[in-house]
Short mmCIF file of C-alpha atoms in Angstrom, two decimals:
data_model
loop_
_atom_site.label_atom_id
_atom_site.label_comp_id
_atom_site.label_asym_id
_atom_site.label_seq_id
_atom_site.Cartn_x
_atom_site.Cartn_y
_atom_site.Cartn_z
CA UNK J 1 0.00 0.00 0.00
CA UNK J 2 1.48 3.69 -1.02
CA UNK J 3 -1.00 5.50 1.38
CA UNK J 4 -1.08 8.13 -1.69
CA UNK J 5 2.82 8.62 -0.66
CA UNK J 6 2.79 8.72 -4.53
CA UNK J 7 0.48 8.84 -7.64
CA UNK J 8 0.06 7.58 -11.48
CA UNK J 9 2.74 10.15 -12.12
CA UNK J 10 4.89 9.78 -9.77
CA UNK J 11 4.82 5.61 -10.23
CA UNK J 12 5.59 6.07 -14.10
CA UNK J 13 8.61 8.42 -13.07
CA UNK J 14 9.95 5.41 -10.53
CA UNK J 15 9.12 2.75 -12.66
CA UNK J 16 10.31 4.14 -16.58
CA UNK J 17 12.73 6.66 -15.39
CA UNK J 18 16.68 6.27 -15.51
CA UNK J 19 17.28 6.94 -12.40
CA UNK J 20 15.02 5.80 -9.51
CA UNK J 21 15.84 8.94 -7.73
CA UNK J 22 14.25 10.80 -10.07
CA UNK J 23 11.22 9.43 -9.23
CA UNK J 24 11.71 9.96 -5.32
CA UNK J 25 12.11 13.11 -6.10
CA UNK J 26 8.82 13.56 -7.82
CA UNK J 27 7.54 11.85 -4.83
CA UNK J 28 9.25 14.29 -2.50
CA UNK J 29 7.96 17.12 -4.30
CA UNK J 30 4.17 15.69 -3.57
CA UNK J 31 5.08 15.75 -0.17
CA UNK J 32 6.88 19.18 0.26
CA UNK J 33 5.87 21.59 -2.51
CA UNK J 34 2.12 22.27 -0.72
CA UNK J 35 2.30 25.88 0.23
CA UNK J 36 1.76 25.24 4.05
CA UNK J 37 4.05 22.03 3.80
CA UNK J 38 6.51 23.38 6.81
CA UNK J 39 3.36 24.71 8.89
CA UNK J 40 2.39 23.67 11.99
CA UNK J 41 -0.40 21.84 11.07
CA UNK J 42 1.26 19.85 8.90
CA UNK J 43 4.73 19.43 9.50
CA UNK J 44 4.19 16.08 11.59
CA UNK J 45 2.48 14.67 8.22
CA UNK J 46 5.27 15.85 5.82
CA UNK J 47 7.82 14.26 7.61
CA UNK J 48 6.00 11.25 8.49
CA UNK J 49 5.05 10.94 4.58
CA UNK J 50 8.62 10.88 3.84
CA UNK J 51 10.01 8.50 6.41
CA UNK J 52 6.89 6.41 4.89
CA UNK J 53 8.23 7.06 1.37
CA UNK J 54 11.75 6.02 1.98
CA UNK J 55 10.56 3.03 3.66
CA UNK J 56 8.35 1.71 1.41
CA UNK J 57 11.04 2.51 -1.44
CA UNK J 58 13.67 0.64 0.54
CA UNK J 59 11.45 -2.48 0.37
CA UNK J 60 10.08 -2.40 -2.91
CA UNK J 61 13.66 -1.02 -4.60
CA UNK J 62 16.58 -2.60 -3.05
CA UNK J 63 19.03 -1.04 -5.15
CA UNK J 64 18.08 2.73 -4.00
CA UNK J 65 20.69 2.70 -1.46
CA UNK J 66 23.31 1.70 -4.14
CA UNK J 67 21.99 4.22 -6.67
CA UNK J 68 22.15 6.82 -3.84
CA UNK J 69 26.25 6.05 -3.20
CA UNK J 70 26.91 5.69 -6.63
CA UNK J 71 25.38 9.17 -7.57
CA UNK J 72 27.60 11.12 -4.92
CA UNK J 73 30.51 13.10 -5.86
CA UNK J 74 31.04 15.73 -8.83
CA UNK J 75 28.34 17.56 -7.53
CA UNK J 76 26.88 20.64 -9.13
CA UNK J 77 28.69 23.04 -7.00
CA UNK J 78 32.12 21.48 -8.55
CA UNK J 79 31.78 22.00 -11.76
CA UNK J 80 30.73 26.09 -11.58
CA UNK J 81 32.54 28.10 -14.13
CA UNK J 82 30.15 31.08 -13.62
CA UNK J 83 27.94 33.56 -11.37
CA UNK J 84 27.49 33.04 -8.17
CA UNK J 85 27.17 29.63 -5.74
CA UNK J 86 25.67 29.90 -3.17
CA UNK J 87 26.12 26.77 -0.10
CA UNK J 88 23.60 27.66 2.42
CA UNK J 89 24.48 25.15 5.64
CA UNK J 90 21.85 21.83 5.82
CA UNK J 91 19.14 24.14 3.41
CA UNK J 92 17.22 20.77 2.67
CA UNK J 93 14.40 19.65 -0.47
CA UNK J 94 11.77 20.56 2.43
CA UNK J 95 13.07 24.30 2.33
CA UNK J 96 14.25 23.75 -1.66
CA UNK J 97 10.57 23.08 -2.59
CA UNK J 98 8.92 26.33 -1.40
CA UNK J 99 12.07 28.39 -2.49
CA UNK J 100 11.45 27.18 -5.70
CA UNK J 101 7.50 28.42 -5.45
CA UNK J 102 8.65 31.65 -3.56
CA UNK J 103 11.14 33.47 -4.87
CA UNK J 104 9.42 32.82 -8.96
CA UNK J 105 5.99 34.23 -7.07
CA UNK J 106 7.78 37.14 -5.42
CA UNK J 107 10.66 38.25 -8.03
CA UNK J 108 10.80 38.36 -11.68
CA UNK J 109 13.36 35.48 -11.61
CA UNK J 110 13.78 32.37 -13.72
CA UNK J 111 13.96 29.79 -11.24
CA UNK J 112 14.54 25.71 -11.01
CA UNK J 113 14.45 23.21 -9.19
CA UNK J 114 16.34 19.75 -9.06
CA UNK J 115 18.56 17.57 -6.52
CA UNK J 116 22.43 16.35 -6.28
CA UNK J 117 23.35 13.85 -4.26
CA UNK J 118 25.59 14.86 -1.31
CA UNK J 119 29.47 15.01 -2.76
CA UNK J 120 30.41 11.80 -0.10
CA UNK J 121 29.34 10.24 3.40
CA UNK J 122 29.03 10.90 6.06
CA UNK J 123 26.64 14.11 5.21
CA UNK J 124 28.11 16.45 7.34
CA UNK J 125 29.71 19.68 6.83
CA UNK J 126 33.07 18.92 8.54
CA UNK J 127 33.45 15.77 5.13
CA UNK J 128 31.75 18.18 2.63
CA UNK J 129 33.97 20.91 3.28
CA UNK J 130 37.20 19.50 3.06
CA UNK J 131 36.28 17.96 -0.07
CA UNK J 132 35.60 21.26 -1.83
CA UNK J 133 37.38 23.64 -0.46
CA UNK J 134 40.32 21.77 1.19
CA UNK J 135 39.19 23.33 4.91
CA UNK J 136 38.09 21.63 8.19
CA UNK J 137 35.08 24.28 8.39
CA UNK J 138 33.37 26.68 6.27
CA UNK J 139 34.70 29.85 7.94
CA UNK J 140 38.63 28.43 7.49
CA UNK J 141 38.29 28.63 3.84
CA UNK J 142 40.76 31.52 2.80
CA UNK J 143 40.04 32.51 -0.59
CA UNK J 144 39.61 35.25 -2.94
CA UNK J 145 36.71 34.15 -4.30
CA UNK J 146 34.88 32.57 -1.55
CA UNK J 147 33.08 34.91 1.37
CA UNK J 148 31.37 33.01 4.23
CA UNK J 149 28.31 34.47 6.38
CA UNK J 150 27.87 33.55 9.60
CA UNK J 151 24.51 35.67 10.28
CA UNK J 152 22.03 37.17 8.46
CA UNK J 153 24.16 40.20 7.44
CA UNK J 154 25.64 40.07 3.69
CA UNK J 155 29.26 41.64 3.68
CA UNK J 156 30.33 42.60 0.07
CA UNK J 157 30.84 39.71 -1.86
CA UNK J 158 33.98 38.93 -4.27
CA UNK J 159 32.64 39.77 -7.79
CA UNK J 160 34.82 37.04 -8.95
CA UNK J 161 33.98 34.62 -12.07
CA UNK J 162 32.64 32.50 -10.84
CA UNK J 163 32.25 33.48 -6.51
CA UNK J 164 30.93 31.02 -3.65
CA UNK J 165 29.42 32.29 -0.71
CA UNK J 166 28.49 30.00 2.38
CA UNK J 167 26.59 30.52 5.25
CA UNK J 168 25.44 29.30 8.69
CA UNK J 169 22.10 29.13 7.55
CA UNK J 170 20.09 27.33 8.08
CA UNK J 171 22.21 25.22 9.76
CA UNK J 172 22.61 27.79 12.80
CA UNK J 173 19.20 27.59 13.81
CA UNK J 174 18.29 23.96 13.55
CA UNK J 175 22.08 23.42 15.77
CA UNK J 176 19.25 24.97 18.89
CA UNK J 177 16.50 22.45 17.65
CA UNK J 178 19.08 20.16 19.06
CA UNK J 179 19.46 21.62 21.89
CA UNK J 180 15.75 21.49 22.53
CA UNK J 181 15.19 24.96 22.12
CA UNK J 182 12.41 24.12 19.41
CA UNK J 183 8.88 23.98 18.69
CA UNK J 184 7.17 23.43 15.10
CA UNK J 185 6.39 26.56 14.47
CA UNK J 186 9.89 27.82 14.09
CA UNK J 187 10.59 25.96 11.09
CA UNK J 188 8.07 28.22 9.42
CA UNK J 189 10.58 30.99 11.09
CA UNK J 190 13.75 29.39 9.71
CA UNK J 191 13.03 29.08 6.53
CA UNK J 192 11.56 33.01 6.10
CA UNK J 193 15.29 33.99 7.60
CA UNK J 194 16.51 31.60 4.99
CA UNK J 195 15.00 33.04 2.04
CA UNK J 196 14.92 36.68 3.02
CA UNK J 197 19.06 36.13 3.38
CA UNK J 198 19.15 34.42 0.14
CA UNK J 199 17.25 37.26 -1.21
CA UNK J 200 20.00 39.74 0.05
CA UNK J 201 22.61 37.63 -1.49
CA UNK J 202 21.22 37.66 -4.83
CA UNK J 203 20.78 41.79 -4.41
CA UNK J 204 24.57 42.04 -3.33
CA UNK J 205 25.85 39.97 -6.10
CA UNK J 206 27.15 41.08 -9.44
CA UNK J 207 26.25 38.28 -11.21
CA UNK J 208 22.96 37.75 -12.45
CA UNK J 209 22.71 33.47 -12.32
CA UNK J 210 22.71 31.53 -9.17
CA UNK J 211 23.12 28.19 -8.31
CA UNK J 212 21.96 27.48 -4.72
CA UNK J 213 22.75 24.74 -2.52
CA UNK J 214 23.84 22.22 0.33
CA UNK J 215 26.25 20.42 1.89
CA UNK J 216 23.85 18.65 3.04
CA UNK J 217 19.90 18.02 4.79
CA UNK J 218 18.58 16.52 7.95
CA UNK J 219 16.73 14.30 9.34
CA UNK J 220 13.55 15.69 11.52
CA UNK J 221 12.29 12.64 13.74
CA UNK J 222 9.25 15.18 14.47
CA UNK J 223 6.34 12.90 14.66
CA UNK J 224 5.39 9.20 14.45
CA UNK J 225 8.23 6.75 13.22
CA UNK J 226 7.84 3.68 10.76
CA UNK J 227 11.43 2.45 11.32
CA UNK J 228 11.62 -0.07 14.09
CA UNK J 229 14.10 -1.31 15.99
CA UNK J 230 14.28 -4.61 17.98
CA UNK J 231 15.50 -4.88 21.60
CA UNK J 232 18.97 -5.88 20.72
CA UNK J 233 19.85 -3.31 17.87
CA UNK J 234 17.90 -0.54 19.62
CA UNK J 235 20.73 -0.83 22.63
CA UNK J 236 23.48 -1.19 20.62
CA UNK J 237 22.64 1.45 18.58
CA UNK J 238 22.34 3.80 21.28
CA UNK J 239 25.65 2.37 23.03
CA UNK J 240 27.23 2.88 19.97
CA UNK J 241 26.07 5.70 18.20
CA UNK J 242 25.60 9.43 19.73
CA UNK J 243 24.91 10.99 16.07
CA UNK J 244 24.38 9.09 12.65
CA UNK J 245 28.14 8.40 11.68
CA UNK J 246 30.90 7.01 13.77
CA UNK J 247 33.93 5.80 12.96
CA UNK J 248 34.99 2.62 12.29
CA UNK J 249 35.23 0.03 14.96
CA UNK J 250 35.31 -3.60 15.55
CA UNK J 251 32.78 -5.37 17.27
CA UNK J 252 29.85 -7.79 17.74
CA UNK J 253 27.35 -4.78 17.86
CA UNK J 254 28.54 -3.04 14.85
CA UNK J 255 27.92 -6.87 13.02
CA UNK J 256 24.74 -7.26 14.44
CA UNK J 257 23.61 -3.84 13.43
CA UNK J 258 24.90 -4.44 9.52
CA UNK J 259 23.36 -7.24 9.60
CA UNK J 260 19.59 -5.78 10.95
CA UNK J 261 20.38 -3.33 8.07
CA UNK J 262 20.75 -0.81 10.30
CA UNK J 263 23.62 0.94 9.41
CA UNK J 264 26.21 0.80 6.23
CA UNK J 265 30.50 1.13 6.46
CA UNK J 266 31.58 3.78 3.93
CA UNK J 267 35.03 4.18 4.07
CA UNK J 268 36.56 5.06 7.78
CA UNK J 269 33.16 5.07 9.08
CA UNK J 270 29.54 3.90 9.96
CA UNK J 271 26.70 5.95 9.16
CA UNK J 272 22.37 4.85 9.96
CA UNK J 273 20.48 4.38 7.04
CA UNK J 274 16.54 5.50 6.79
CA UNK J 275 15.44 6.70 9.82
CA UNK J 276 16.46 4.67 12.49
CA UNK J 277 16.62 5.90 16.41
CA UNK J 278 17.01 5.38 19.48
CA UNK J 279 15.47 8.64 20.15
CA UNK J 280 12.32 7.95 22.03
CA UNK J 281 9.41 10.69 21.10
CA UNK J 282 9.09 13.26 22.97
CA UNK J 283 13.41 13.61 23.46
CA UNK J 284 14.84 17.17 22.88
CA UNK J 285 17.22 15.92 20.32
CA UNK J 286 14.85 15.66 16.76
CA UNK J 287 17.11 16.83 14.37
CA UNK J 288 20.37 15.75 13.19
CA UNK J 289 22.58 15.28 10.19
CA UNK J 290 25.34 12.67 9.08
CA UNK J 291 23.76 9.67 7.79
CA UNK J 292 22.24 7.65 4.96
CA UNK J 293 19.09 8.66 4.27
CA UNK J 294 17.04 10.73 1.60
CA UNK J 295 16.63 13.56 3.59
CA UNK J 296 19.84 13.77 4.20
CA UNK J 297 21.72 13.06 1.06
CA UNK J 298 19.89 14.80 -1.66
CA UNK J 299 20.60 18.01 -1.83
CA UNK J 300 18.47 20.85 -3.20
CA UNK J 301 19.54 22.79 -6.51
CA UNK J 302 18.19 25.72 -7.42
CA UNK J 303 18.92 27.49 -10.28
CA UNK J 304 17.89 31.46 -10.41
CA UNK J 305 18.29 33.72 -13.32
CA UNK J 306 17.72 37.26 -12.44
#
């Protein structure tokens, strides 16, 4: 049963497409693109529609994990030659999808929408960072063409050919979801901040085409859950794992939990696929970033002509 996670065009795009992520993302944009998608009232549904949607995919295409690794790396933000790119900190396809709707309603800009996979796991900024601009963190980068905002003030930018700017946002506000300092109707707050900044960005710039993007998304465990964990891998995954990637270490737990399908080695590390957690509902701690999952991994693109 699809629980209308998806409909007739949505199936032909997962079933004749070339990529199955294609599809998901058609899917995805079902879920997110609604104008009130991030409101109160219905945030609990969106995300639960999308754990649903990557859960029922994971069953019904086994290979989506594989086609998710293999598509990571050379991403978008790589290969700029021109204008302006613009890496705005965990921005996610929830936030991507009503960009997409906004800024075209609002401005006389040409404006698309499509996803990337992340560059490389685990998704977090530390990984993504040194891949692209050889630095441990976004505000270490020391280039002439690169500016990096850690508010919501926009300094002058470079003017280079092409120029990258980066900033803490969103990423700076979900860090205090973390912390518990959150309720559901701040999301609807976070993103405004997110696209009047982006707004300023495109004002300061010289260049008149934008590529906008992410190192990578999160997951929101907001909501009801349809990931479940048994006795045994729920405790080892919470004696093992205090954020979705870890490195690398021998032992019976880390088998049992590769085994359960739990989590996946990349490289030096494990990461949790899907939506698994040892979170219990109600915990302080709903959002996080660093594993294997859709939410996660594909990162918005948005192209803006001015």
């Amino acid at each position: 049963m699809t629980d209308g996670l998806y409909g007739a065009e949505e199936l032909e795009e997962l079933v004749r497409g070339e990529s199955v992520l294609d599809g998901v993302f058609e899917c995805l944009r079902r879920i997110w693109s609604q104008p009130d998608a991030l409101a109160d009232r219905n945030l609990n549904t969106s995300e639960y529609r999308t754990r649903s949607l990557e859960h029922h995919l994971g069953r019904q295409e086994p290979k989506l994990y594989d086609e998710l690794k293999a598509s990571m790396g050379d991403h978008p933000i790589t290969q700029l030659d021109s204008g302006c790119g613009v890496i705005m900190d965990a921005l996610s396809f929830r936030e991507g999808f009503q960009l997409e709707r906004d800024l075209a309603a609002d401005h006389d800009w040409d404006v698309s929408f499509d996803w990337a996979a992340v560059e490389r796991l685990p998704s977090a900024t530390e990984f993504i960072c040194r891949e692209w601009f050889n630095a441990h963190s976004p505000s270490a980068v020391n280039r002439d063409d690169y500016r990096f905002i850690g508010d919501l003030d926009v300094p002058q930018l470079p003017g280079t050919e092409p120029e990258y700017v980066w900033t803490r946002h969103p990423d700076q506000r979900l860090e205090e979801a973390m912390k518990g300092n959150y309720s559901v109707e701040e999301l609807t707050d976070i993103y405004a901040d997110v696209k009047t900044l982006l707004e300023d960005i495109v004002s300061e710039s010289v260049h008149e085409e934008f590529l906008v993007t992410s190192d990578h998304g999160y997951i929101n465990h907001l909501g009801g859950n349809p990931y479940a964990l048994s006795d045994s891998d729920e405790e080892a995954l919470s004696n093992k794992f205090h954020g979705r990637h870890r490195e690398v270490e021998d032992g019976y737990a880390f088998d049992q939990l590769r085994d359960s399908g739990v989590i996946e080695r990349v490289g030096g590390h494990y990461v949790v696929k899907g939506h698994y957690t040892w979170t219990k509902p109600g915990a302080s701690s709903r959002i996080g970033h660093g594993g294997f999952s859709l939410p996660e991994c594909l990162t918005p693109v948005l192209r803006i002509t001015t």
